[in-house]
Amino acid sequence: MAPQPERETAVVVATDRVPVIADGREYHATRTTAGGYGRVVTTPLPPWPVAPPRAGPVVLRAFTDADTHLAVELGSDPYVPLIGSLPPHPGAGQALEWVRRQRARYTEGTGLSFAIADRRSGTAVGAIGLWLRDLAAGRAIVGYSVSPAHRAQGVGRSALTALTTFAWTVPELFRAELYIEPWNTASIRVAEAAGYRREGLLRSHQAIGGTRRDMLLYAAIRR
């Protein structure tokens, strides 16, 4: 594959989860073959943070309808639409749908999707998510994308630091993972600056843009 421009982007691994209501509490369900084929395991969703996670120049907050500009900015990057649900060069309606999908991630039981906002202005400059399909096993996957205009300014590092600090407030969580393509040195620098360590190369790990791609596995462990 030809070299590509560096991007502060970690791949989001798609999940298929549904909310379950039991005993007046909301759970997210995962099908697993461990301990029996098709068994459904449920783990309580962690509460949405009362105090927005923050670090350096950014704060992580819920998405609002005013964040459609971020969808347009991210959709202008040829790589970002390949790794998520955002179409390339989205129109106003598509941008709004994408923002509302981010807000729905929590109630759907997928995880917590945050807008990365400038701490002073509140303007959304990126997106980051804590995906919890394997919370019952103590693991989470992190994915993030920073708007092209705000890269190389410490936004990705600060957002990942804030999200990881929040992750360790979830009692069941002990490990957070990142999946990064080997050419993406900007995202590798973000991960390492936020304390994530490289654990290996996953060959032909997943399809992106119709091509099987290798992925570097980075992880942070609760200390």
Short mmCIF file of C-alpha atoms in Angstrom, two decimals:
data_model
loop_
_atom_site.label_atom_id
_atom_site.label_comp_id
_atom_site.label_asym_id
_atom_site.label_seq_id
_atom_site.Cartn_x
_atom_site.Cartn_y
_atom_site.Cartn_z
CA MET A 1 0.00 0.00 0.00
CA ALA A 2 1.30 3.47 -0.89
CA PRO A 3 2.36 5.76 1.99
CA GLN A 4 -0.42 7.99 3.29
CA PRO A 5 -0.42 11.33 5.11
CA GLU A 6 -0.21 11.08 8.88
CA ARG A 7 -3.53 11.34 10.72
CA GLU A 8 -4.45 11.55 14.41
CA THR A 9 -6.92 8.70 13.99
CA ALA A 10 -7.27 5.31 15.67
CA VAL A 11 -9.52 2.78 14.00
CA VAL A 12 -12.89 2.04 15.54
CA VAL A 13 -13.68 -1.67 15.61
CA ALA A 14 -17.37 -2.07 14.80
CA THR A 15 -19.60 -3.80 17.34
CA ASP A 16 -23.18 -5.03 17.36
CA ARG A 17 -24.77 -4.68 20.78
CA VAL A 18 -28.26 -4.20 22.13
CA PRO A 19 -29.55 -2.73 25.41
CA VAL A 20 -31.17 -5.06 27.93
CA ILE A 21 -33.38 -3.85 30.79
CA ALA A 22 -33.43 -6.00 33.94
CA ASP A 23 -34.23 -5.17 37.54
CA GLY A 24 -34.77 -1.55 36.56
CA ARG A 25 -31.21 -1.18 35.26
CA GLU A 26 -29.83 -0.89 31.73
CA TYR A 27 -27.26 -3.42 30.56
CA HIS A 28 -25.46 -4.07 27.30
CA ALA A 29 -25.48 -7.63 26.01
CA THR A 30 -22.77 -9.56 24.22
CA ARG A 31 -23.08 -12.99 22.64
CA THR A 32 -20.16 -15.23 23.41
CA THR A 33 -19.18 -18.87 23.02
CA ALA A 34 -17.36 -18.89 26.36
CA GLY A 35 -19.19 -21.21 28.70
CA GLY A 36 -21.79 -22.22 26.14
CA TYR A 37 -22.66 -21.43 22.54
CA GLY A 38 -24.72 -18.29 22.08
CA ARG A 39 -24.76 -17.42 25.78
CA VAL A 40 -25.64 -13.78 26.46
CA VAL A 41 -23.47 -11.98 29.03
CA THR A 42 -24.69 -8.70 30.52
CA THR A 43 -22.68 -6.03 32.31
CA PRO A 44 -24.09 -2.76 33.71
CA LEU A 45 -23.35 0.31 31.64
CA PRO A 46 -21.08 2.73 33.49
CA PRO A 47 -22.78 6.04 34.26
CA TRP A 48 -22.13 8.99 31.99
CA PRO A 49 -19.51 11.15 33.74
CA VAL A 50 -20.99 13.91 35.89
CA ALA A 51 -17.86 16.02 35.47
CA PRO A 52 -16.69 16.10 31.82
CA PRO A 53 -13.26 14.45 31.43
CA ARG A 54 -10.58 17.01 30.58
CA ALA A 55 -6.85 17.32 30.02
CA GLY A 56 -4.70 20.09 28.60
CA PRO A 57 -6.64 22.25 26.13
CA VAL A 58 -9.63 19.90 25.66
CA VAL A 59 -12.75 18.70 27.43
CA LEU A 60 -14.81 15.65 26.48
CA ARG A 61 -18.54 16.33 26.32
CA ALA A 62 -21.71 14.94 24.79
CA PHE A 63 -22.42 15.74 21.17
CA THR A 64 -25.01 18.40 20.31
CA ASP A 65 -26.74 19.31 17.05
CA ALA A 66 -24.36 22.29 16.81
CA ASP A 67 -21.48 19.89 16.15
CA THR A 68 -22.42 19.14 12.53
CA HIS A 69 -19.44 21.23 11.37
CA LEU A 70 -17.18 18.55 12.85
CA ALA A 71 -18.82 15.87 10.72
CA VAL A 72 -18.21 17.99 7.63
CA GLU A 73 -14.56 18.55 8.59
CA LEU A 74 -13.89 14.87 9.34
CA GLY A 75 -15.73 13.84 6.19
CA SER A 76 -13.31 15.89 4.10
CA ASP A 77 -10.48 13.53 5.13
CA PRO A 78 -10.44 10.58 2.69
CA TYR A 79 -9.49 8.11 5.45
CA VAL A 80 -12.01 8.89 8.21
CA PRO A 81 -15.12 7.74 6.25
CA LEU A 82 -13.42 4.39 5.64
CA ILE A 83 -13.29 3.53 9.35
CA GLY A 84 -16.72 4.58 10.63
CA SER A 85 -20.28 5.48 9.72
CA LEU A 86 -19.54 9.00 8.41
CA PRO A 87 -19.97 9.31 4.63
CA PRO A 88 -17.38 11.24 2.63
CA HIS A 89 -18.16 14.96 2.20
CA PRO A 90 -21.47 14.74 4.11
CA GLY A 91 -24.30 17.15 3.42
CA ALA A 92 -26.13 18.97 6.21
CA GLY A 93 -28.60 16.14 6.77
CA GLN A 94 -25.93 13.44 6.79
CA ALA A 95 -23.81 15.46 9.20
CA LEU A 96 -26.74 15.81 11.60
CA GLU A 97 -27.52 12.09 11.36
CA TRP A 98 -23.89 11.28 12.21
CA VAL A 99 -23.95 13.57 15.27
CA ARG A 100 -27.17 11.98 16.48
CA ARG A 101 -25.71 8.50 15.99
CA GLN A 102 -22.90 9.49 18.32
CA ARG A 103 -25.40 10.56 20.97
CA ALA A 104 -27.24 7.25 20.57
CA ARG A 105 -24.19 5.07 21.23
CA TYR A 106 -24.71 5.16 24.98
CA THR A 107 -28.41 4.26 24.98
CA GLU A 108 -27.73 1.54 22.41
CA GLY A 109 -25.20 0.01 24.79
CA THR A 110 -22.20 0.37 22.45
CA GLY A 111 -20.19 2.64 24.71
CA LEU A 112 -19.55 6.34 25.29
CA SER A 113 -18.95 8.65 22.33
CA PHE A 114 -17.58 12.10 23.20
CA ALA A 115 -17.00 15.27 21.25
CA ILE A 116 -13.47 16.53 21.83
CA ALA A 117 -14.07 20.22 22.53
CA ASP A 118 -11.75 23.17 22.89
CA ARG A 119 -11.72 23.96 26.61
CA ARG A 120 -12.11 27.72 26.12
CA SER A 121 -14.58 28.00 23.24
CA GLY A 122 -16.44 24.69 23.56
CA THR A 123 -16.06 24.11 19.81
CA ALA A 124 -15.86 20.46 18.77
CA VAL A 125 -12.46 19.67 17.24
CA GLY A 126 -12.63 15.87 17.19
CA ALA A 127 -14.39 12.73 18.37
CA ILE A 128 -13.33 9.96 20.74
CA GLY A 129 -15.12 6.87 21.96
CA LEU A 130 -14.80 4.25 24.68
CA TRP A 131 -16.34 1.08 23.24
CA LEU A 132 -17.39 -1.52 25.77
CA ARG A 133 -18.39 -4.72 24.01
CA ASP A 134 -15.89 -6.63 26.18
CA LEU A 135 -16.51 -4.84 29.47
CA ALA A 136 -17.49 -8.15 31.09
CA ALA A 137 -13.92 -9.29 30.37
CA GLY A 138 -12.42 -6.04 31.67
CA ARG A 139 -11.48 -4.66 28.24
CA ALA A 140 -12.40 -1.60 26.16
CA ILE A 141 -11.50 -0.36 22.68
CA VAL A 142 -10.74 3.31 22.08
CA GLY A 143 -11.21 5.09 18.75
CA TYR A 144 -10.60 8.75 17.93
CA SER A 145 -10.42 11.22 15.06
CA VAL A 146 -9.18 14.81 15.18
CA SER A 147 -10.37 17.45 12.69
CA PRO A 148 -7.68 18.10 10.06
CA ALA A 149 -7.44 21.78 11.07
CA HIS A 150 -6.60 20.86 14.68
CA ARG A 151 -3.98 18.15 14.25
CA ALA A 152 -0.41 18.45 15.53
CA GLN A 153 -1.60 20.72 18.36
CA GLY A 154 -1.78 18.24 21.24
CA VAL A 155 -5.53 17.67 20.83
CA GLY A 156 -5.33 13.91 20.25
CA ARG A 157 -2.87 13.32 23.10
CA SER A 158 -4.93 15.37 25.55
CA ALA A 159 -8.22 13.75 24.52
CA LEU A 160 -6.78 10.24 24.84
CA THR A 161 -5.30 11.09 28.23
CA ALA A 162 -8.65 12.44 29.44
CA LEU A 163 -10.57 9.42 28.15
CA THR A 164 -8.13 6.93 29.65
CA THR A 165 -8.25 8.67 33.03
CA PHE A 166 -12.03 8.42 32.90
CA ALA A 167 -11.85 4.76 31.83
CA TRP A 168 -10.09 3.83 35.07
CA THR A 169 -13.09 5.15 37.04
CA VAL A 170 -15.09 2.22 35.62
CA PRO A 171 -14.55 -0.51 38.23
CA GLU A 172 -14.89 -3.41 35.78
CA LEU A 173 -12.34 -2.01 33.32
CA PHE A 174 -8.67 -3.00 33.43
CA ARG A 175 -7.43 -2.70 29.84
CA ALA A 176 -7.95 -0.21 26.99
CA GLU A 177 -6.87 -1.06 23.44
CA LEU A 178 -6.07 0.97 20.32
CA TYR A 179 -5.78 -0.31 16.74
CA ILE A 180 -3.57 1.81 14.47
CA GLU A 181 -2.33 1.22 10.94
CA PRO A 182 1.48 0.99 10.82
CA TRP A 183 1.85 3.97 8.45
CA ASN A 184 -0.03 6.29 10.82
CA THR A 185 2.94 7.66 12.75
CA ALA A 186 0.98 10.68 14.01
CA SER A 187 -1.52 8.42 15.77
CA ILE A 188 1.31 6.24 17.08
CA ARG A 189 2.86 9.33 18.67
CA VAL A 190 -0.51 10.23 20.22
CA ALA A 191 -0.89 6.74 21.71
CA GLU A 192 2.62 6.62 23.13
CA ALA A 193 2.40 10.14 24.56
CA ALA A 194 -0.79 9.12 26.38
CA GLY A 195 0.92 6.11 27.97
CA TYR A 196 -0.16 3.32 25.60
CA ARG A 197 2.39 0.63 24.79
CA ARG A 198 2.78 -1.31 21.58
CA GLU A 199 2.01 -5.00 22.05
CA GLY A 200 2.29 -6.36 18.52
CA LEU A 201 1.33 -6.38 14.86
CA LEU A 202 -1.96 -8.00 13.87
CA ARG A 203 -1.55 -9.09 10.26
CA SER A 204 -4.54 -8.75 7.91
CA HIS A 205 -6.60 -7.78 10.93
CA GLN A 206 -9.57 -6.11 9.22
CA ALA A 207 -10.88 -4.74 5.97
CA ILE A 208 -10.74 -0.98 5.39
CA GLY A 209 -11.82 0.44 2.06
CA GLY A 210 -12.12 -3.06 0.63
CA THR A 211 -8.52 -4.02 1.51
CA ARG A 212 -7.27 -6.20 4.35
CA ARG A 213 -5.06 -4.07 6.61
CA ASP A 214 -2.43 -4.83 9.23
CA MET A 215 -2.98 -3.17 12.61
CA LEU A 216 -0.65 -2.29 15.43
CA LEU A 217 -2.12 -3.16 18.81
CA TYR A 218 -1.49 -0.58 21.55
CA ALA A 219 -2.84 -0.95 25.08
CA ALA A 220 -2.96 0.77 28.45
CA ILE A 221 -3.40 -1.17 31.68
CA ARG A 222 -4.96 -0.02 34.93
CA ARG A 223 -2.19 0.52 37.48
#
